[in-house]
Amino acid sequence: MDFADNRQAIEERQRDRLNALLQALLPANPFYRTKFSASGLFEMGSLDELKRLPFTIKSDLVEDQLHHPPFGTDLTFPRERYIRIHQTSGTTGKPLYWLDTDESWDWWAKCWKVIFEAAGVRPGDRIYFAFSFGPFIGFWAGWEGARKLGAMAVSGGGQSTAQRLRGILDYGATVLVSTPTYALHMESEARKAGIDLARESAVKITIHAGEPGASIPSTKKLIEESWGAKCYDHAGATEVGAFAFECQSRGVHVNEEEFIAEILFPGTDAAVLEGEQGELVITNLGRIGSPLIRYRTGDLVRPSYQPCPCGRPFMLLDGGVLGRVDDMVVVRGVNVFPSAVENVLREFGEIEEFRVEISTREAMREIRLILEPAANQSQVEDLIERVSQSMRQRIGLRPTVETVSPGTLPRFELKAKRFFRL
Ligand SMILES: [Zn+2]
């Protein structure tokens, strides 16, 4: 089959699974029964008809859980069928609680198996999870995915960074799973302890979750050089699942066996063309107990349907998840995404940590960069000058740049927060 035939086959499978999902949902799931009652749509002849269904937005879910505490009504089965509960980080308000049945938890594991396999992880690999296992779903699902693949999973929960580094070396871990920020933090701690991870650890693959960093070119390069490994991104969310993975040809693909992706102009129902930026709207096909249909993720992506050298016919997200739709700020007429600023700053190896503040003064937006250089940097003035120049040339911004002494800025294990609107 050629690429076009493959695309058609994917869409037919998506349509059939969506029809099966609707059949299971409509009699039993109060949330979607109410939401879809006006559409009169029970079976789709083609995937195009998906457009006739209303969107699901995050505030629908928040309100539903508020009115029907604690779990809301997006539940297809009786409560006893559910075996796992997780929650969102709740950075923008009350966290959402999400339940999974045995089947849907198995589906999560299957999606993570795809992430691992695409990065070249094999049975027999030893996967170290440098993460304090809390109520957030991503790493738990990765843990299950490791089991499904037949790889060994090693928990870094309840450990200090020094203990984790020891564990990685002692267990001979071959794969690291962490946030991109934490991978860099571990390397910097290792360096201080005289450990050269690129030489001394067996880690050859790193897989990242929780933040966009692993698709930001200079952050990716920094992780790869410091660990002597290939760095892979993946994307997902508690509510919808792990919907994208990175292949060994460095393409970030939507897992279209398990998800339908629509890329729409933010705030509209019009699809963007290939190469344009739009909001990712996701339908998951295998989480029947608590599904999401046409969910507006708020993630900004750029779709591509070019064939990938890896041979997978799945849609590519050029540059991964580019940011959040509402993260973009306009500073003096320039559209600025946090990921673009991070991309520039990570090219300066002497910057250990940073913070970006965006403020408004007399209706003008100002951007201020606070840099924390590594301990042995003496040429601070020179660094400020080079960063300013790079920001001007690459993004068209003239920020205020200042430095603070080593150890001043906070370090992050999960969901780094470096961008502040004042
Ligand atoms: Zn590929």
XYZ file of C-alpha atoms and ligand atoms in Angstrom:
423
model
C 0.000 0.000 0.000
C 1.272 3.467 -0.754
C 1.033 6.451 1.539
C -2.400 7.652 0.304
C -3.922 4.154 0.621
C -2.480 3.922 4.124
C -4.070 7.262 5.041
C -7.428 6.087 3.736
C -7.166 2.812 5.653
C -6.382 4.733 8.857
C -9.438 6.945 8.438
C -11.693 3.937 7.843
C -10.427 2.252 10.987
C -10.898 5.489 12.939
C -14.484 5.788 11.689
C -15.315 2.179 12.636
C -13.870 2.541 16.115
C -15.602 5.863 16.617
C -18.932 4.274 15.658
C -18.310 1.460 18.138
C -17.445 4.043 20.801
C -20.622 6.043 20.163
C -22.678 2.879 20.370
C -21.243 2.068 23.775
C -21.552 5.648 25.013
C -24.891 6.939 23.981
C -27.064 4.646 26.070
C -24.843 4.711 29.139
C -22.641 7.799 29.495
C -24.657 10.703 30.976
C -22.153 13.390 29.938
C -22.115 12.506 26.233
C -25.763 11.410 26.079
C -26.737 14.945 27.097
C -24.097 16.625 24.954
C -24.913 14.715 21.765
C -28.699 14.505 22.179
C -29.270 17.364 19.737
C -26.964 16.051 17.006
C -29.121 12.993 16.193
C -25.940 11.289 15.045
C -25.434 7.672 15.985
C -23.464 6.206 13.125
C -21.033 7.922 10.781
C -20.720 6.964 7.125
C -17.470 8.917 6.885
C -15.113 10.635 9.280
C -16.203 14.005 7.860
C -19.405 13.705 9.865
C -17.395 14.040 13.066
C -17.724 17.809 12.473
C -21.410 17.579 13.307
C -20.639 16.725 16.926
C -20.061 19.570 19.408
C -16.629 20.194 20.946
C -15.756 19.243 24.490
C -13.844 21.972 26.302
C -12.044 21.843 29.612
C -14.557 24.083 31.369
C -17.347 21.578 30.438
C -15.434 18.968 32.407
C -14.668 21.278 35.327
C -18.317 22.292 35.620
C -19.512 18.724 35.310
C -17.265 17.650 38.190
C -18.366 20.663 40.197
C -22.047 19.771 39.805
C -21.530 16.019 40.139
C -18.637 15.656 42.588
C -16.157 14.174 42.761
C -15.855 12.418 39.368
C -18.500 14.050 37.147
C -20.659 12.146 34.669
C -18.248 11.229 31.841
C -18.481 7.634 33.007
C -19.798 4.865 30.764
C -19.860 2.094 33.364
C -20.918 1.652 36.999
C -18.362 3.036 39.492
C -17.208 -0.461 40.535
C -15.676 -1.069 37.110
C -13.034 1.656 37.591
C -9.657 0.638 39.019
C -7.450 3.734 38.717
C -7.810 7.395 39.614
C -5.484 10.232 38.645
C -5.705 13.986 38.565
C -4.487 16.915 36.515
C -1.896 19.222 38.051
C -4.538 21.903 38.572
C -2.168 24.759 37.711
C -5.111 26.775 36.362
C -7.680 25.955 39.044
C -9.204 22.931 40.722
C -7.667 19.696 39.434
C -9.768 17.351 37.293
C -10.158 13.812 38.585
C -10.039 11.049 35.998
C -11.049 7.407 36.345
C -9.945 4.400 34.295
C -11.347 0.917 33.992
C -9.089 -2.100 33.681
C -9.583 -1.949 29.890
C -8.830 1.751 29.581
C -5.793 1.464 31.852
C -4.550 -1.296 29.560
C -5.152 1.061 26.635
C -2.907 3.681 28.298
C -0.183 1.045 28.643
C -0.568 0.162 24.959
C -0.141 3.823 23.970
C 3.052 4.026 26.050
C 4.345 0.797 24.502
C 4.072 2.622 21.161
C 6.097 5.548 22.582
C 8.834 3.212 23.813
C 8.999 1.136 20.631
C 9.138 4.205 18.399
C 12.178 5.430 20.367
C 13.899 2.075 19.919
C 13.338 0.726 23.457
C 13.267 -3.087 23.423
C 12.361 -5.908 25.814
C 15.329 -6.339 28.130
C 15.996 -2.610 28.382
C 16.095 -1.118 31.889
C 13.954 1.985 32.144
C 14.656 4.385 35.005
C 11.753 6.677 35.971
C 13.355 9.727 37.623
C 10.147 10.920 39.143
C 8.327 11.017 42.499
C 5.243 8.978 41.698
C 2.321 11.153 42.765
C -1.283 11.449 41.587
C -0.300 12.503 38.037
C -0.891 9.973 35.328
C 1.950 10.246 32.807
C 4.700 8.311 34.494
C 2.343 5.720 35.969
C 1.128 4.977 32.454
C 4.739 4.805 31.264
C 5.438 2.349 34.076
C 2.632 0.092 32.799
C 3.850 0.540 29.227
C 7.300 -0.739 30.235
C 5.681 -3.886 31.586
C 3.655 -4.358 28.424
C 6.809 -4.055 26.349
C 8.700 -6.549 28.517
C 11.285 -4.043 29.697
C 12.398 -3.634 33.308
C 10.967 -0.603 35.115
C 13.012 1.017 37.884
C 11.333 3.562 40.169
C 13.171 6.715 41.174
C 10.320 7.680 43.516
C 11.201 8.965 47.003
C 14.860 9.483 46.076
C 17.172 12.467 46.105
C 18.930 13.435 42.888
C 22.166 11.898 44.198
C 20.363 8.628 44.973
C 18.772 8.602 41.545
C 22.140 9.074 39.861
C 23.535 6.207 41.948
C 20.547 4.040 40.924
C 21.011 4.807 37.229
C 24.671 3.780 37.411
C 24.220 0.751 39.711
C 21.231 -0.747 37.886
C 22.810 -0.091 34.508
C 19.710 1.770 33.325
C 19.597 2.032 29.522
C 16.594 4.363 29.244
C 15.725 7.473 31.252
C 12.165 8.771 31.598
C 11.845 12.237 33.171
C 10.891 15.817 32.442
C 13.416 17.548 30.142
C 14.219 20.018 32.919
C 15.000 17.276 35.373
C 17.244 15.434 32.903
C 19.333 18.629 32.672
C 19.297 19.115 36.434
C 20.526 15.556 37.026
C 23.360 16.082 34.572
C 24.414 19.296 36.256
C 24.398 17.568 39.686
C 26.359 14.646 38.232
C 28.959 17.009 36.842
C 29.380 18.661 40.245
C 29.923 15.192 41.755
C 32.578 14.423 39.130
C 30.385 11.968 37.184
C 30.432 12.109 33.371
C 27.042 10.612 32.510
C 27.753 10.456 28.785
C 30.690 8.164 29.527
C 29.752 6.400 32.765
C 26.021 5.692 32.406
C 24.508 3.054 30.088
C 21.579 5.358 29.220
C 21.247 5.545 25.428
C 17.649 6.768 25.135
C 15.868 9.495 27.084
C 12.096 9.957 26.837
C 10.433 13.068 28.145
C 7.037 14.016 29.420
C 5.359 16.814 31.286
C 6.902 19.790 29.445
C 7.522 20.724 25.795
C 11.352 20.948 26.121
C 12.294 17.751 24.280
C 10.995 19.195 21.002
C 12.803 22.521 21.459
C 15.900 21.997 19.274
C 18.548 23.466 21.574
C 17.103 21.829 24.714
C 17.067 18.490 22.897
C 20.662 18.957 21.780
C 21.761 19.848 25.305
C 20.119 16.704 26.762
C 21.633 14.527 24.031
C 25.132 15.897 24.534
C 25.050 15.807 28.307
C 23.692 12.246 28.538
C 25.361 10.871 25.400
C 21.915 9.587 24.422
C 19.133 10.130 21.871
C 16.393 12.305 23.317
C 12.730 11.675 22.462
C 9.602 13.685 23.070
C 6.078 12.513 23.608
C 2.840 14.391 24.201
C -0.245 13.593 26.188
C -2.608 14.779 28.882
C -4.411 13.218 31.821
C -7.824 13.731 30.257
C -7.060 12.371 26.776
C -4.096 10.006 26.927
C -0.617 9.861 25.375
C -1.514 10.938 21.856
C 1.855 11.635 20.204
C 5.272 9.990 20.081
C 8.606 10.633 18.399
C 10.093 8.150 15.935
C 13.772 7.439 15.249
C 13.578 9.625 12.129
C 12.886 12.507 14.568
C 9.251 12.975 13.539
C 6.610 13.621 16.206
C 3.589 11.564 15.095
C 0.002 11.491 16.314
C -0.853 7.893 17.235
C -3.722 7.734 14.768
C -4.532 4.110 15.576
C -5.844 5.313 18.926
C -6.664 8.999 18.397
C -8.349 11.230 15.835
C -6.637 14.610 15.542
C -8.227 17.714 14.063
C -6.114 20.871 13.806
C -8.323 23.975 13.901
C -7.776 27.713 13.989
C -7.908 28.622 17.703
C -11.426 29.438 18.792
C -13.033 28.351 15.474
C -14.210 25.150 13.791
C -12.166 25.755 10.619
C -9.299 23.364 9.897
C -5.854 24.819 9.219
C -3.954 23.800 6.103
C -0.819 21.696 6.206
C 2.020 23.791 7.657
C -0.228 26.282 9.431
C -0.457 26.545 13.202
C -3.669 25.523 14.885
C -5.204 24.093 18.020
C -5.100 20.333 18.442
C -8.552 18.818 18.926
C -8.395 15.181 19.999
C -10.808 12.253 20.105
C -9.549 9.169 21.909
C -10.843 5.827 20.665
C -9.867 3.313 23.322
C -10.823 4.842 26.665
C -14.453 3.800 26.571
C -15.007 4.148 30.310
C -14.171 7.892 30.345
C -13.664 9.083 26.751
C -13.231 12.529 25.232
C -14.674 13.387 21.855
C -13.537 16.490 19.960
C -11.624 17.769 22.984
C -10.011 21.181 22.518
C -6.608 20.542 24.088
C -5.375 24.148 23.952
C -2.111 22.791 22.454
C -0.758 24.621 19.455
C 0.630 22.378 16.667
C 1.585 22.498 12.981
C 0.370 19.440 11.017
C 2.269 17.790 8.181
C 1.137 14.877 5.997
C 4.501 14.327 4.333
C 5.670 10.700 4.370
C 8.132 10.148 7.243
C 11.317 8.178 6.518
C 10.269 5.791 9.332
C 7.417 4.554 7.117
C 4.595 5.318 9.544
C 1.631 6.856 7.727
C 0.578 8.911 10.769
C 0.207 12.695 10.751
C 3.343 14.572 11.847
C 3.334 17.470 14.280
C 6.109 19.661 12.943
C 8.159 20.796 15.962
C 6.002 18.785 18.422
C 3.623 20.724 20.626
C 4.645 24.332 19.968
C 3.031 25.786 23.074
C -0.368 26.553 24.501
C -2.830 28.585 22.467
C -3.093 31.104 25.306
C 0.676 31.193 26.020
C 1.483 33.433 23.104
C 2.144 37.047 24.029
C 2.574 39.969 21.708
C 5.536 42.110 22.755
C 5.828 45.316 20.726
C 4.184 43.731 17.719
C 6.203 40.526 17.871
C 4.419 37.196 18.524
C 6.433 35.485 21.226
C 6.118 31.889 22.382
C 7.897 30.732 25.537
C 9.385 27.814 23.556
C 11.105 30.233 21.139
C 12.734 32.091 24.048
C 13.824 28.807 25.635
C 15.290 27.679 22.314
C 17.568 30.730 22.225
C 18.573 30.615 25.901
C 19.450 26.903 25.857
C 22.073 27.594 23.225
C 24.114 29.289 25.938
C 25.705 26.421 27.815
C 26.808 28.786 30.581
C 23.172 29.501 31.583
C 22.142 27.028 34.240
C 18.588 28.270 34.886
C 16.444 31.199 33.800
C 13.224 33.082 34.386
C 11.258 35.225 31.928
C 8.963 38.012 33.089
C 6.501 39.760 30.847
C 5.018 42.956 32.195
C 2.927 45.781 30.835
C 3.973 49.385 31.431
C 1.970 52.268 29.979
C 0.246 49.816 27.595
C 3.642 48.577 26.355
C 4.724 45.014 26.955
C 8.226 44.554 28.329
C 10.188 41.337 28.515
C 12.797 40.776 31.184
C 15.195 37.812 31.256
C 16.744 36.771 34.532
C 19.666 34.445 33.941
C 21.478 32.268 36.420
C 24.929 31.463 35.067
C 26.834 28.351 36.161
C 29.041 28.824 39.225
C 32.359 29.323 37.390
C 31.218 32.119 35.039
C 33.105 35.369 35.418
C 32.239 37.024 32.078
C 28.710 37.987 33.120
C 28.600 41.298 31.213
C 29.693 39.553 28.077
C 26.972 36.888 28.511
C 24.289 39.560 28.912
C 25.453 41.258 25.739
C 25.497 38.042 23.691
C 22.047 36.954 24.925
C 20.565 40.391 24.138
C 22.029 40.293 20.668
C 20.747 36.780 20.014
C 17.224 37.661 21.179
C 17.247 40.695 18.851
C 18.438 38.748 15.842
C 16.460 35.552 16.335
C 13.121 36.719 17.751
C 13.155 40.456 17.120
C 12.938 41.304 20.802
C 14.888 43.757 22.920
C 14.598 42.345 26.411
C 16.057 43.639 29.638
C 18.655 41.064 30.652
C 20.108 40.609 34.119
C 21.855 37.876 36.058
C 21.519 36.437 39.555
C 24.071 34.444 41.534
C 24.289 30.636 41.240
C 21.611 28.702 43.153
C 19.123 31.608 43.255
C 16.398 30.360 40.891
C 14.182 27.369 41.731
C 14.831 23.921 40.203
C 11.982 21.744 38.977
C 11.186 18.053 38.898
C 7.784 18.357 37.227
C 6.161 21.119 35.193
C 8.879 23.730 35.239
C 7.578 27.274 35.562
C 9.912 29.818 34.014
C 7.511 32.213 32.301
C 5.609 34.767 34.299
C 3.142 37.413 33.264
C 3.234 40.165 35.845
Zn 8.378 8.845 11.650
